[in-house]
Coordinates of C-alpha atoms and ligand atoms in Angstrom, one line a residue:
M147 CA -2.9 18.8 19.4
T148 CA -3.4 19.5 15.3
H149 CA -6.8 18.7 13.9
R150 CA -7.0 15.9 12.4
I151 CA -10.3 15.7 10.6
R152 CA -12.3 12.5 9.1
R153 CA -10.1 10.1 10.6
F154 CA -12.8 7.5 11.9
A155 CA -11.3 6.0 14.8
D156 CA -11.3 9.9 16.4
L157 CA -15.6 9.4 16.4
R158 CA -17.1 9.2 19.5
A159 CA -19.6 5.8 18.8
T160 CA -23.0 7.9 19.0
E161 CA -21.7 9.7 15.7
V162 CA -21.2 7.5 13.3
A163 CA -24.8 7.0 12.8
E164 CA -24.3 10.5 12.3
R165 CA -21.7 10.9 9.9
I166 CA -21.6 7.0 7.9
S167 CA -23.4 7.3 5.2
E168 CA -24.5 4.8 2.2
H169 CA -22.2 7.6 0.5
S170 CA -19.7 7.4 2.3
V171 CA -15.8 5.7 1.8
F172 CA -13.6 3.9 3.8
V173 CA -10.0 4.1 3.5
Q174 CA -7.8 1.0 4.8
P175 CA -4.3 1.9 4.7
L176 CA -2.3 -1.1 4.6
G177 CA 1.4 -1.3 5.6
A178 CA 4.0 -3.4 6.7
I179 CA 6.5 -4.5 9.3
E180 CA 9.5 -5.2 7.1
Q181 CA 12.9 -5.8 6.4
H182 CA 14.7 -2.9 3.2
G183 CA 17.4 -3.8 3.2
P184 CA 20.4 -1.6 5.6
H185 CA 19.1 2.1 4.4
L186 CA 15.3 1.7 5.0
P187 CA 13.1 0.9 8.5
L188 CA 11.0 -1.3 9.0
S189 CA 8.3 1.1 8.6
T190 CA 8.8 1.9 5.2
D191 CA 5.9 1.0 3.6
S192 CA 3.7 1.9 6.3
V193 CA 5.2 5.3 6.3
V194 CA 4.7 6.0 2.3
A195 CA 0.6 4.1 2.9
T196 CA -0.2 6.0 5.3
A197 CA 1.5 9.8 4.5
V198 CA -0.8 9.0 0.8
A199 CA -4.1 8.2 2.5
E200 CA -4.1 10.5 5.1
A201 CA -2.7 14.0 2.6
A202 CA -5.9 12.8 -0.4
V203 CA -7.7 12.8 2.4
D204 CA -6.9 15.4 4.0
R205 CA -8.0 17.1 0.1
V206 CA -11.0 15.2 -0.9
G207 CA -11.7 13.8 2.1
D208 CA -14.4 16.4 3.1
E209 CA -15.6 16.2 -1.0
L210 CA -16.2 12.2 -1.5
D211 CA -17.1 12.0 2.3
V212 CA -14.4 9.5 2.7
W213 CA -13.0 8.1 6.3
L214 CA -9.1 7.1 7.2
L215 CA -9.6 4.0 8.5
P216 CA -5.7 3.7 10.9
T217 CA -3.1 1.8 8.9
L218 CA -3.4 -2.4 9.0
E219 CA 0.5 -2.2 9.5
Y220 CA 1.4 -6.2 10.2
T221 CA 0.8 -8.0 6.9
K222 CA 1.5 -10.0 4.4
S223 CA 5.4 -10.0 4.4
N224 CA 6.2 -13.5 4.4
E225 CA 9.2 -12.9 2.1
H226 CA 11.0 -11.2 4.0
A227 CA 10.7 -14.2 6.9
W228 CA 14.5 -14.9 6.9
S229 CA 15.0 -11.2 8.7
P230 CA 14.5 -10.4 12.1
G231 CA 12.9 -7.4 12.7
T232 CA 9.9 -9.1 9.9
I233 CA 6.9 -8.5 11.5
W234 CA 4.1 -11.1 9.1
L235 CA 0.4 -12.5 9.4
S236 CA 0.1 -15.9 6.9
A237 CA -1.4 -14.9 4.0
T238 CA -4.7 -16.9 5.8
T239 CA -4.4 -14.8 8.6
L240 CA -4.6 -11.8 6.6
L241 CA -7.8 -12.5 4.8
A242 CA -9.0 -13.9 7.9
V243 CA -8.2 -9.9 9.1
L244 CA -10.0 -8.7 5.9
D245 CA -12.4 -10.4 6.3
D246 CA -13.1 -9.1 10.3
I247 CA -13.1 -5.6 9.3
G248 CA -15.1 -6.1 6.2
R249 CA -17.8 -7.2 9.0
C250 CA -17.6 -4.6 11.2
L251 CA -16.8 -2.0 8.5
A252 CA -20.1 -3.3 7.5
T253 CA -23.0 -2.7 10.6
T254 CA -22.3 0.8 9.3
P255 CA -24.6 2.3 7.0
A256 CA -21.4 2.5 4.4
R257 CA -20.4 1.1 1.5
R258 CA -18.0 1.4 0.0
L259 CA -14.2 0.8 1.4
V260 CA -10.9 0.5 -0.6
F261 CA -7.6 -0.7 0.7
L262 CA -4.8 1.7 0.1
N263 CA -2.0 -0.8 -0.2
G264 CA 1.8 0.2 -0.1
H265 CA 3.4 -3.5 0.1
G266 CA 3.2 -5.6 -3.3
G267 CA 3.5 -9.1 -1.4
N268 CA 0.1 -8.4 0.0
S269 CA -1.8 -7.4 -3.6
A270 CA -2.6 -11.1 -4.8
L271 CA -4.3 -12.1 -1.9
A272 CA -5.8 -7.8 -1.8
N273 CA -7.4 -9.0 -4.5
V274 CA -8.7 -12.0 -3.4
A275 CA -9.6 -10.0 0.1
L276 CA -12.1 -7.7 -2.3
R277 CA -13.9 -10.9 -3.8
E278 CA -14.6 -12.6 -0.2
L279 CA -15.9 -9.3 1.1
R280 CA -18.0 -8.3 -1.6
L281 CA -19.5 -12.0 -1.4
A282 CA -19.7 -12.4 2.3
H283 CA -20.7 -8.0 3.5
G284 CA -22.3 -6.6 -0.3
L285 CA -19.4 -4.0 0.4
I286 CA -18.3 -2.7 -2.9
T287 CA -14.4 -2.4 -2.1
F288 CA -11.8 -0.9 -3.9
L289 CA -7.5 -2.1 -4.7
A290 CA -5.1 1.0 -4.6
H291 CA -1.3 1.1 -4.8
P292 CA 0.4 4.3 -4.2
G293 CA 2.4 4.5 -7.0
V294 CA 1.9 0.3 -9.7
P295 CA 4.9 -2.0 -8.2
P296 CA 7.2 -3.1 -10.7
D297 CA 7.0 -7.3 -10.4
Q298 CA 3.4 -5.8 -11.1
G299 CA 3.8 -4.3 -14.4
G300 CA 4.5 -0.9 -13.3
T301 CA 7.7 1.0 -13.7
S302 CA 10.9 1.2 -12.2
P303 CA 14.1 4.2 -13.2
P304 CA 16.3 3.5 -16.1
S305 CA 18.9 2.5 -13.3
E306 CA 16.9 -0.1 -12.0
L307 CA 16.3 -2.1 -15.4
G308 CA 12.4 -2.1 -14.3
M309 CA 13.4 -4.5 -11.5
G310 CA 12.4 -1.3 -8.7
V311 CA 11.2 -3.9 -7.0
H312 CA 12.1 -3.3 -2.7
G313 CA 14.4 -0.6 -1.4
G314 CA 14.4 0.5 -4.5
T315 CA 14.8 4.4 -5.7
D316 CA 11.2 4.8 -5.5
E317 CA 11.2 3.8 -1.8
T318 CA 13.9 5.4 -1.3
S319 CA 13.2 9.4 -2.2
L320 CA 10.0 9.1 -1.1
M321 CA 11.6 7.9 2.4
L322 CA 13.6 10.6 2.1
H323 CA 10.5 13.1 0.8
L324 CA 8.6 12.4 4.0
A325 CA 11.2 10.4 6.9
P326 CA 14.4 12.0 5.2
H327 CA 16.1 10.8 9.1
L328 CA 15.4 7.2 9.4
V329 CA 17.5 6.7 6.1
R330 CA 20.8 5.7 6.0
L331 CA 22.0 6.3 2.1
D332 CA 25.2 6.0 2.9
L333 CA 24.9 1.8 3.9
A334 CA 22.4 0.9 0.3
E335 CA 24.2 -0.2 -2.9
R336 CA 22.6 -1.0 -6.3
R337 CA 21.0 -4.3 -6.1
V338 CA 19.1 -5.4 -9.6
P339 CA 18.9 -9.0 -11.0
E340 CA 20.4 -8.1 -13.8
K341 CA 20.8 -11.7 -15.5
I342 CA 16.9 -12.1 -14.8
N343 CA 16.4 -8.7 -16.8
A344 CA 17.9 -11.2 -20.4
N345 CA 14.7 -13.3 -20.1
R346 CA 11.9 -12.0 -21.7
Y347 CA 8.7 -14.4 -19.5
V348 CA 9.9 -14.3 -17.1
R349 CA 10.9 -11.0 -14.7
F350 CA 9.3 -9.0 -12.8
G351 CA 6.3 -7.9 -14.7
G352 CA 6.3 -10.3 -17.0
R353 CA 3.6 -12.7 -18.1
V354 CA 5.2 -15.6 -16.6
S355 CA 5.7 -14.7 -12.6
F356 CA 7.3 -16.8 -9.8
G357 CA 7.9 -17.4 -6.9
W358 CA 10.5 -15.5 -4.2
L359 CA 11.7 -14.3 -1.1
S360 CA 13.3 -11.4 -0.9
D361 CA 17.3 -13.1 0.4
D362 CA 16.5 -14.2 -2.9
F363 CA 18.4 -11.6 -4.0
P364 CA 21.4 -10.5 -2.5
D365 CA 21.6 -8.6 0.6
G366 CA 17.4 -9.0 0.0
Y367 CA 16.7 -5.8 -1.5
I368 CA 16.0 -5.6 -5.4
G369 CA 16.0 -1.5 -7.2
D370 CA 19.3 1.4 -6.5
P371 CA 18.2 3.0 -4.1
T372 CA 22.2 4.8 -4.8
A373 CA 20.1 7.1 -7.6
A374 CA 17.8 8.2 -5.1
T375 CA 17.6 11.7 -3.7
A376 CA 14.6 13.1 -1.7
E377 CA 12.8 15.7 -4.8
L378 CA 11.5 12.9 -6.5
G379 CA 10.4 11.5 -3.5
A380 CA 8.6 14.6 -3.2
H381 CA 7.6 14.5 -7.1
L382 CA 6.2 10.8 -6.6
F383 CA 4.7 11.7 -3.7
E384 CA 2.8 13.9 -5.3
G385 CA 1.2 11.9 -8.3
A386 CA 0.3 9.8 -6.2
V387 CA -1.6 11.7 -4.0
A388 CA -3.2 13.1 -6.2
A389 CA -3.2 10.1 -8.8
F390 CA -5.7 8.2 -5.2
C391 CA -8.0 12.1 -4.9
E392 CA -9.1 11.4 -8.8
A393 CA -9.3 7.3 -8.3
L394 CA -11.2 8.0 -4.8
A395 CA -14.0 10.4 -7.2
E396 CA -14.1 8.2 -9.5
I397 CA -14.8 5.0 -6.8
S398 CA -17.2 7.3 -4.7
Q399 CA -19.4 7.1 -8.0
F400 CA -18.8 4.1 -8.8
D401 CA -21.5 1.0 -9.5
H402 CA -21.5 -1.8 -11.3
G403 CA -23.6 -0.7 -14.0
R404 CA -26.2 -3.5 -13.4
Ligands
ZN110 ZN1 8.2 -1.5 0.6

């Protein structure tokens, strides 16, 4: 077995008091088990969040005293509830689970907890959890994404008209880089809701957001996976890891300035 450094769950209980200090930073990857169209596996968001978190912790963990928690793979995926294979927690359940995790971590000397979120459907709730955990357990809490999702103001390649929200070019490219044996590019088609692009306000990442389920769109995915390549995936992965490493440096020093 390869040596896995800085995996919190690999510590023995008696080591926790020795190794975890007030300077330690916990990274909690948030994945998802949800339909990702015919071309990507249910585990896509978990694979990406875990890989970025592992690479970043392996790179800067010693220097910044960062500890990797086991990925939370079941999260809030109810936009895909229509699709057998999706395993989702309700909003109230996930909020309670994040509170439970925070309460347990707060029994250690560490005070910093970062959620690295691979599933855009978790973002709104995770942001709520940041404040709930700060108030309830005194933790300093952060939310990071491997890439900013297009429905939250992030960008996506031109052929997606800014709508590579789910199973599109970037996500498919990342999977071609990280787990090509799980990708069926031959089954992928371009699925971009061009009508929405005519709107000025009501659009993904626009000033007016809208509630959506993935079966509001054909085949349950939104983007252009046909443009995906492993090379782009490698580039996106390295960019995500480098950015998260830099973010961890700021997080490890962050104080509210009071
Ligand atoms: Zn995804």
